[in-house]
């Protein structure tokens, strides 16, 4: 098999991707500025995605999804992120939040929850980080104590995507404080309407403003036994295996942001006149654009390689998804910074999209594991 064959999408998938591309150009990109300015979760885009089966992308056909696999999911997230990173996070987060259930949930739990996520009727949220446990989730303090028929959860999470708009919050809590923390954690599916569950104030952020980030709080929240995900005490592994896959979505976002910024700067440089000619005829600008295109293409290749490993459950997946996320997000930051530079003064103002892309790119270096954590994950595979 050639390397190319590993990354190939079928003709049906390419047609689907072309439909997404057109939809993003016509309906999502024109909304991106207002979404960023208002900081409101775009329910219209959510509905658009649900109508066009985009929430089905992370799911197999048995659970109402498209069954099109990781590469197609990455390509779709990338295509959306070219126009609006916040909107792409809706699809990526649906993957993140459902992965614990897809990988470890009981058949009953999967049948109950996944089809409603695949249709877009329900949104999901992944609640691992806490105020004092971000890079080190094994230090979490949220507790789950056994009661008749289920568990009672108490504690608080932090920096949680889809806060306030999700219907199911996949929550990790300590169930056995007497063992080393990472071995005493369990994953639970907590429904948004559970008594004692609430979201405290949402964060005011630098970027990705259309995606609400907040602090779920649990006060004696009862979770029935049937909502335990995987084995009691094995939640840390559930979280790690989830992140090994979900980081592909962040890599895809980063590639999309970088390509969106490169495309915009390229078009701008054709029109902008300086010293009597379009600036794309100046070597200083040409070199910038060439580097932006090259780095983005390299990031995409690494991402698609990692996505192809996910499709075959290859043991190298964790290493490659960490490398793809690390490399693509650093590229997104570099490329968007250069795009601002190509536009000069126009790049620094909100009338043009590249400063938003630069702010959005920053988060891809931080969430689902900072890039320093990705390096830890990669280095461990070398030891
Ligand atoms: N897949 C499966 N199991 C894994 C795993 C993986 N990728 N990584 C670790 N584990 C298991 C280990 O095998 C170990 O299992 P046992 O207890 O049965 O031996 C357990 O998890 C603990 O592993 P370890 O001791 O390596 O845990 P650490 O606390 O040292 O974890 C890292 C280190 C950095 C890998 C981890 O803390 C991490 O990924 N942090 C970043 C978290 C993150 O991305 N947060 C962002 C917020 S979520 S959006």
Short mmCIF file of N, CA, C and O in Angstrom, two decimals, residues 60-154:
data_model
loop_
_atom_site.label_atom_id
_atom_site.label_comp_id
_atom_site.label_asym_id
_atom_site.label_seq_id
_atom_site.Cartn_x
_atom_site.Cartn_y
_atom_site.Cartn_z
N UNK A 60 -20.66 5.82 14.33
CA UNK A 60 -20.86 4.76 13.33
C UNK A 60 -22.35 4.68 12.96
O UNK A 60 -23.21 5.25 13.64
N UNK A 61 -22.62 3.94 11.90
CA UNK A 61 -24.00 3.90 11.38
C UNK A 61 -24.95 3.26 12.38
O UNK A 61 -26.10 3.65 12.50
N UNK A 62 -24.42 2.29 13.14
CA UNK A 62 -25.26 1.60 14.14
C UNK A 62 -25.87 2.60 15.13
O UNK A 62 -26.96 2.39 15.66
N UNK A 63 -25.13 3.68 15.40
CA UNK A 63 -25.62 4.67 16.36
C UNK A 63 -26.09 5.95 15.67
O UNK A 63 -26.06 7.03 16.26
N UNK A 64 -26.50 5.80 14.43
CA UNK A 64 -27.12 6.94 13.74
C UNK A 64 -26.12 7.88 13.08
O UNK A 64 -26.50 8.96 12.61
N UNK A 65 -24.84 7.49 13.05
CA UNK A 65 -23.83 8.37 12.46
C UNK A 65 -23.60 8.07 10.99
O UNK A 65 -24.27 7.22 10.39
N UNK A 66 -22.61 8.76 10.43
CA UNK A 66 -22.30 8.59 9.01
C UNK A 66 -21.39 7.39 8.78
O UNK A 66 -21.28 6.91 7.65
N UNK A 67 -20.70 6.95 9.84
CA UNK A 67 -19.80 5.80 9.71
C UNK A 67 -18.66 6.05 8.76
O UNK A 67 -18.14 5.12 8.14
N UNK A 68 -18.23 7.30 8.66
CA UNK A 68 -17.23 7.66 7.64
C UNK A 68 -15.79 7.72 8.18
O UNK A 68 -14.88 8.01 7.41
N UNK A 69 -15.61 7.52 9.47
CA UNK A 69 -14.25 7.37 10.00
C UNK A 69 -13.53 8.67 10.35
O UNK A 69 -14.04 9.78 10.16
N UNK A 70 -12.32 8.45 10.89
CA UNK A 70 -11.54 9.56 11.48
C UNK A 70 -11.01 10.54 10.44
O UNK A 70 -10.97 11.75 10.68
N UNK A 71 -10.57 10.04 9.30
CA UNK A 71 -9.99 10.92 8.29
C UNK A 71 -11.04 11.89 7.78
O UNK A 71 -10.80 13.10 7.64
N UNK A 72 -12.23 11.36 7.52
CA UNK A 72 -13.32 12.22 7.04
C UNK A 72 -13.70 13.24 8.12
O UNK A 72 -13.95 14.42 7.82
N UNK A 73 -13.73 12.79 9.37
CA UNK A 73 -14.05 13.71 10.47
C UNK A 73 -13.03 14.84 10.52
O UNK A 73 -13.38 16.02 10.63
N UNK A 74 -11.75 14.49 10.43
CA UNK A 74 -10.69 15.51 10.45
C UNK A 74 -10.82 16.47 9.27
O UNK A 74 -10.71 17.69 9.43
N UNK A 75 -11.07 15.91 8.08
CA UNK A 75 -11.18 16.77 6.89
C UNK A 75 -12.36 17.73 7.04
O UNK A 75 -12.29 18.90 6.62
N UNK A 76 -13.44 17.26 7.64
CA UNK A 76 -14.63 18.11 7.82
C UNK A 76 -14.36 19.21 8.85
O UNK A 76 -14.70 20.39 8.62
N UNK A 77 -13.75 18.84 9.98
CA UNK A 77 -13.43 19.84 11.01
C UNK A 77 -12.50 20.90 10.43
O UNK A 77 -12.66 22.11 10.65
N UNK A 78 -11.52 20.45 9.65
CA UNK A 78 -10.58 21.36 9.00
C UNK A 78 -11.31 22.34 8.08
O UNK A 78 -11.07 23.56 8.10
N UNK A 79 -12.24 21.80 7.30
CA UNK A 79 -12.98 22.64 6.34
C UNK A 79 -13.81 23.70 7.07
O UNK A 79 -13.84 24.86 6.66
N UNK A 80 -14.43 23.32 8.17
CA UNK A 80 -15.24 24.29 8.93
C UNK A 80 -14.32 25.33 9.57
O UNK A 80 -14.61 26.53 9.56
N UNK A 81 -13.18 24.86 10.11
CA UNK A 81 -12.27 25.77 10.82
C UNK A 81 -11.65 26.81 9.90
O UNK A 81 -11.23 27.87 10.36
N UNK A 82 -11.60 26.53 8.60
CA UNK A 82 -11.08 27.54 7.67
C UNK A 82 -11.92 28.82 7.77
O UNK A 82 -11.40 29.91 7.63
N UNK A 83 -13.22 28.63 7.99
CA UNK A 83 -14.11 29.79 8.04
C UNK A 83 -14.42 30.26 9.43
O UNK A 83 -14.52 31.46 9.70
N UNK A 84 -14.59 29.30 10.37
CA UNK A 84 -15.00 29.69 11.73
C UNK A 84 -14.57 28.59 12.71
O UNK A 84 -15.21 27.54 12.79
N UNK A 85 -13.51 28.86 13.45
CA UNK A 85 -12.97 27.85 14.37
C UNK A 85 -13.97 27.49 15.47
O UNK A 85 -14.10 26.33 15.85
N UNK A 86 -14.67 28.50 15.98
CA UNK A 86 -15.65 28.22 17.04
C UNK A 86 -16.68 27.20 16.57
O UNK A 86 -17.07 26.29 17.31
N UNK A 87 -17.12 27.35 15.32
CA UNK A 87 -18.13 26.42 14.79
C UNK A 87 -17.55 25.02 14.62
O UNK A 87 -18.24 24.03 14.85
N UNK A 88 -16.27 24.96 14.24
CA UNK A 88 -15.67 23.63 14.06
C UNK A 88 -15.57 22.89 15.39
O UNK A 88 -15.61 21.66 15.44
N UNK A 89 -15.49 23.65 16.47
CA UNK A 89 -15.37 23.03 17.80
C UNK A 89 -16.63 22.27 18.19
O UNK A 89 -16.59 21.31 18.95
N UNK A 90 -17.77 22.70 17.62
CA UNK A 90 -19.02 21.98 17.90
C UNK A 90 -18.90 20.51 17.49
O UNK A 90 -19.31 19.61 18.22
N UNK A 91 -18.36 20.29 16.30
CA UNK A 91 -18.24 18.92 15.80
C UNK A 91 -17.11 18.18 16.52
O UNK A 91 -17.26 17.04 16.94
N UNK A 92 -15.97 18.87 16.72
CA UNK A 92 -14.84 18.23 17.39
C UNK A 92 -15.22 17.84 18.82
O UNK A 92 -14.84 16.76 19.31
N UNK A 93 -15.98 18.69 19.50
CA UNK A 93 -16.34 18.40 20.90
C UNK A 93 -17.34 17.26 20.98
O UNK A 93 -17.36 16.52 21.96
N UNK A 94 -18.17 17.12 19.94
CA UNK A 94 -19.10 15.99 19.94
C UNK A 94 -18.32 14.66 19.90
O UNK A 94 -18.73 13.68 20.49
N UNK A 95 -17.18 14.70 19.23
CA UNK A 95 -16.31 13.51 19.20
C UNK A 95 -15.68 13.29 20.58
O UNK A 95 -15.75 12.21 21.15
N UNK A 96 -15.08 14.36 21.11
CA UNK A 96 -14.42 14.27 22.41
C UNK A 96 -15.36 13.72 23.48
O UNK A 96 -15.00 12.81 24.24
N UNK A 97 -16.56 14.29 23.55
CA UNK A 97 -17.49 13.91 24.63
C UNK A 97 -18.05 12.51 24.46
O UNK A 97 -18.41 11.86 25.44
N UNK A 98 -18.14 12.07 23.22
CA UNK A 98 -18.74 10.74 23.00
C UNK A 98 -17.72 9.62 23.06
O UNK A 98 -18.08 8.45 23.27
N UNK A 99 -16.44 9.96 22.88
CA UNK A 99 -15.40 8.90 22.83
C UNK A 99 -15.39 7.99 24.07
O UNK A 99 -15.29 6.77 23.92
N UNK A 100 -15.49 8.55 25.30
CA UNK A 100 -15.49 7.63 26.45
C UNK A 100 -16.60 6.59 26.34
O UNK A 100 -16.38 5.41 26.66
N UNK A 101 -17.77 7.02 25.85
CA UNK A 101 -18.88 6.07 25.72
C UNK A 101 -18.64 5.11 24.56
O UNK A 101 -18.90 3.91 24.66
N UNK A 102 -18.14 5.66 23.43
CA UNK A 102 -17.89 4.80 22.27
C UNK A 102 -16.85 3.73 22.60
O UNK A 102 -16.96 2.59 22.19
N UNK A 103 -15.84 4.13 23.38
CA UNK A 103 -14.74 3.18 23.67
C UNK A 103 -15.08 2.23 24.81
O UNK A 103 -14.65 1.08 24.80
N UNK A 104 -15.84 2.73 25.81
CA UNK A 104 -16.01 1.92 27.03
C UNK A 104 -17.45 1.80 27.55
O UNK A 104 -17.68 1.12 28.55
N UNK A 105 -18.40 2.48 26.92
CA UNK A 105 -19.77 2.46 27.45
C UNK A 105 -20.45 1.11 27.23
O UNK A 105 -20.09 0.35 26.33
N UNK A 106 -21.45 0.85 28.07
CA UNK A 106 -22.24 -0.39 27.88
C UNK A 106 -23.09 -0.22 26.62
O UNK A 106 -23.34 0.92 26.17
N UNK A 107 -23.55 -1.32 26.07
CA UNK A 107 -24.41 -1.23 24.87
C UNK A 107 -25.66 -0.40 25.17
O UNK A 107 -26.09 0.40 24.34
N UNK A 108 -26.19 -0.59 26.38
CA UNK A 108 -27.42 0.14 26.74
C UNK A 108 -27.15 1.64 26.77
O UNK A 108 -27.93 2.44 26.24
N UNK A 109 -26.00 2.05 27.33
CA UNK A 109 -25.66 3.48 27.42
C UNK A 109 -25.45 4.05 26.02
O UNK A 109 -25.93 5.14 25.69
N UNK A 110 -24.73 3.30 25.19
CA UNK A 110 -24.48 3.77 23.82
C UNK A 110 -25.79 3.93 23.06
O UNK A 110 -26.01 4.95 22.39
N UNK A 111 -26.68 2.92 23.19
CA UNK A 111 -27.95 3.00 22.44
C UNK A 111 -28.81 4.15 22.95
O UNK A 111 -29.57 4.75 22.19
N UNK A 112 -28.69 4.47 24.22
CA UNK A 112 -29.53 5.51 24.83
C UNK A 112 -29.03 6.90 24.44
O UNK A 112 -29.81 7.82 24.21
N UNK A 113 -27.71 7.08 24.39
CA UNK A 113 -27.17 8.44 24.25
C UNK A 113 -26.61 8.75 22.86
O UNK A 113 -26.85 9.83 22.32
N UNK A 114 -25.87 7.85 22.27
CA UNK A 114 -25.14 8.19 21.03
C UNK A 114 -26.04 8.62 19.87
O UNK A 114 -25.70 9.60 19.18
N UNK A 115 -27.17 7.94 19.61
CA UNK A 115 -27.99 8.39 18.47
C UNK A 115 -28.48 9.84 18.62
O UNK A 115 -28.58 10.57 17.63
N UNK A 116 -28.74 10.25 19.86
CA UNK A 116 -29.22 11.63 20.05
C UNK A 116 -28.09 12.63 19.89
O UNK A 116 -28.32 13.79 19.57
N UNK A 117 -26.87 12.19 20.13
CA UNK A 117 -25.71 13.06 19.84
C UNK A 117 -25.43 13.08 18.34
O UNK A 117 -25.10 14.12 17.76
N UNK A 118 -25.58 11.94 17.69
CA UNK A 118 -25.29 11.85 16.25
C UNK A 118 -26.25 12.71 15.43
O UNK A 118 -25.89 13.24 14.39
N UNK A 119 -27.47 12.85 15.94
CA UNK A 119 -28.45 13.66 15.19
C UNK A 119 -28.27 15.15 15.49
O UNK A 119 -28.83 15.99 14.79
N UNK A 120 -27.51 15.46 16.54
CA UNK A 120 -27.35 16.86 16.95
C UNK A 120 -28.42 17.32 17.92
O UNK A 120 -28.42 18.47 18.38
N UNK A 121 -29.36 16.41 18.25
CA UNK A 121 -30.38 16.78 19.23
C UNK A 121 -29.73 17.08 20.58
O UNK A 121 -30.09 18.04 21.26
N UNK A 122 -28.74 16.27 20.94
CA UNK A 122 -27.99 16.49 22.18
C UNK A 122 -26.55 16.86 21.86
O UNK A 122 -25.94 16.29 20.95
N UNK A 123 -26.02 17.79 22.64
CA UNK A 123 -24.60 18.08 22.57
C UNK A 123 -23.92 17.47 23.80
O UNK A 123 -24.56 17.30 24.84
N UNK A 124 -22.64 17.18 23.64
CA UNK A 124 -21.90 16.58 24.74
C UNK A 124 -20.80 17.49 25.25
O UNK A 124 -20.42 18.48 24.61
N UNK A 125 -20.30 17.14 26.44
CA UNK A 125 -19.24 17.91 27.06
C UNK A 125 -18.32 16.93 27.79
O UNK A 125 -18.79 15.89 28.30
N UNK A 126 -17.04 17.24 27.83
CA UNK A 126 -16.05 16.34 28.43
C UNK A 126 -15.45 17.05 29.63
O UNK A 126 -14.78 18.08 29.48
N UNK A 127 -15.71 16.54 30.82
CA UNK A 127 -15.37 17.28 32.04
C UNK A 127 -14.27 16.54 32.81
O UNK A 127 -14.55 15.68 33.66
N UNK A 128 -13.04 16.91 32.51
CA UNK A 128 -11.88 16.28 33.15
C UNK A 128 -11.14 17.30 34.02
O UNK A 128 -10.87 17.06 35.20
N UNK A 129 -10.82 18.47 33.44
CA UNK A 129 -9.97 19.45 34.14
C UNK A 129 -10.68 20.07 35.34
O UNK A 129 -11.90 20.23 35.35
N UNK A 130 -9.88 20.46 36.30
CA UNK A 130 -10.38 21.17 37.48
C UNK A 130 -9.47 22.36 37.74
O UNK A 130 -8.35 22.42 37.18
N UNK A 131 -9.90 23.30 38.61
CA UNK A 131 -9.08 24.48 38.86
C UNK A 131 -7.64 24.13 39.22
O UNK A 131 -6.71 24.82 38.81
N UNK A 132 -7.44 23.05 39.96
CA UNK A 132 -6.08 22.66 40.35
C UNK A 132 -5.62 21.37 39.68
O UNK A 132 -4.70 20.69 40.17
N UNK A 133 -6.27 21.01 38.59
CA UNK A 133 -5.87 19.77 37.90
C UNK A 133 -6.18 19.91 36.41
O UNK A 133 -7.26 19.52 35.95
N UNK A 134 -5.25 20.52 35.68
CA UNK A 134 -5.40 20.70 34.23
C UNK A 134 -4.51 19.72 33.50
O UNK A 134 -4.96 18.68 33.01
N UNK A 135 -3.20 20.02 33.51
CA UNK A 135 -2.24 19.10 32.87
C UNK A 135 -2.11 17.80 33.66
O UNK A 135 -1.72 16.77 33.12
N UNK A 136 -2.45 17.86 34.93
CA UNK A 136 -2.30 16.68 35.82
C UNK A 136 -3.67 16.24 36.32
O UNK A 136 -4.02 16.43 37.49
N UNK A 137 -4.46 15.60 35.44
CA UNK A 137 -5.84 15.26 35.84
C UNK A 137 -5.91 14.24 36.96
O UNK A 137 -6.93 14.14 37.65
N UNK A 138 -4.81 13.50 37.19
CA UNK A 138 -4.79 12.54 38.30
C UNK A 138 -4.93 13.22 39.64
O UNK A 138 -5.25 12.57 40.64
N UNK A 139 -4.74 14.55 39.68
CA UNK A 139 -4.86 15.30 40.95
C UNK A 139 -6.28 15.82 41.18
O UNK A 139 -6.50 16.64 42.08
N UNK A 140 -7.23 15.35 40.39
CA UNK A 140 -8.61 15.88 40.54
C UNK A 140 -9.18 15.61 41.93
O UNK A 140 -8.79 14.66 42.62
N UNK A 141 -10.15 16.47 42.32
CA UNK A 141 -10.74 16.33 43.65
C UNK A 141 -12.23 16.00 43.62
O UNK A 141 -12.82 15.70 44.66
N UNK A 142 -12.86 16.16 42.47
CA UNK A 142 -14.30 15.84 42.40
C UNK A 142 -14.49 14.39 42.86
O UNK A 142 -13.80 13.49 42.37
N UNK A 143 -15.41 14.21 43.81
CA UNK A 143 -15.60 12.90 44.43
C UNK A 143 -16.92 12.27 44.02
O UNK A 143 -17.93 12.96 43.88
N UNK A 144 -16.91 10.98 43.85
CA UNK A 144 -18.15 10.24 43.67
C UNK A 144 -18.22 9.19 44.77
O UNK A 144 -17.26 8.42 44.94
N UNK A 145 -19.30 9.21 45.56
CA UNK A 145 -19.43 8.22 46.63
C UNK A 145 -20.60 7.29 46.31
O UNK A 145 -21.64 7.74 45.80
N UNK A 146 -20.39 6.04 46.64
CA UNK A 146 -21.41 5.03 46.29
C UNK A 146 -22.64 5.19 47.17
O UNK A 146 -22.52 5.36 48.39
N UNK A 147 -23.79 5.17 46.53
CA UNK A 147 -25.06 5.16 47.26
C UNK A 147 -25.93 4.09 46.61
O UNK A 147 -25.56 3.52 45.58
N UNK A 148 -27.08 3.84 47.18
CA UNK A 148 -27.96 2.81 46.66
C UNK A 148 -28.36 3.12 45.20
O UNK A 148 -28.91 4.19 44.93
N UNK A 149 -28.03 2.25 44.29
CA UNK A 149 -28.45 2.41 42.88
C UNK A 149 -27.58 3.34 42.06
O UNK A 149 -27.86 3.56 40.87
N UNK A 150 -26.56 3.91 42.67
CA UNK A 150 -25.73 4.80 41.86
C UNK A 150 -24.64 5.48 42.67
O UNK A 150 -24.09 4.89 43.61
N UNK A 151 -24.35 6.73 42.29
CA UNK A 151 -23.25 7.48 42.89
C UNK A 151 -23.69 8.91 43.14
O UNK A 151 -24.53 9.45 42.43
N UNK A 152 -23.10 9.54 44.16
CA UNK A 152 -23.34 10.96 44.42
C UNK A 152 -22.06 11.71 44.10
O UNK A 152 -20.99 11.42 44.66
N UNK A 153 -22.15 12.70 43.22
CA UNK A 153 -20.98 13.47 42.80
C UNK A 153 -20.95 14.83 43.49
O UNK A 153 -21.98 15.53 43.55
N UNK A 154 -19.76 15.21 43.95
CA UNK A 154 -19.55 16.54 44.53
C UNK A 154 -18.22 17.10 44.04
O UNK A 154 -17.21 16.39 44.06
#
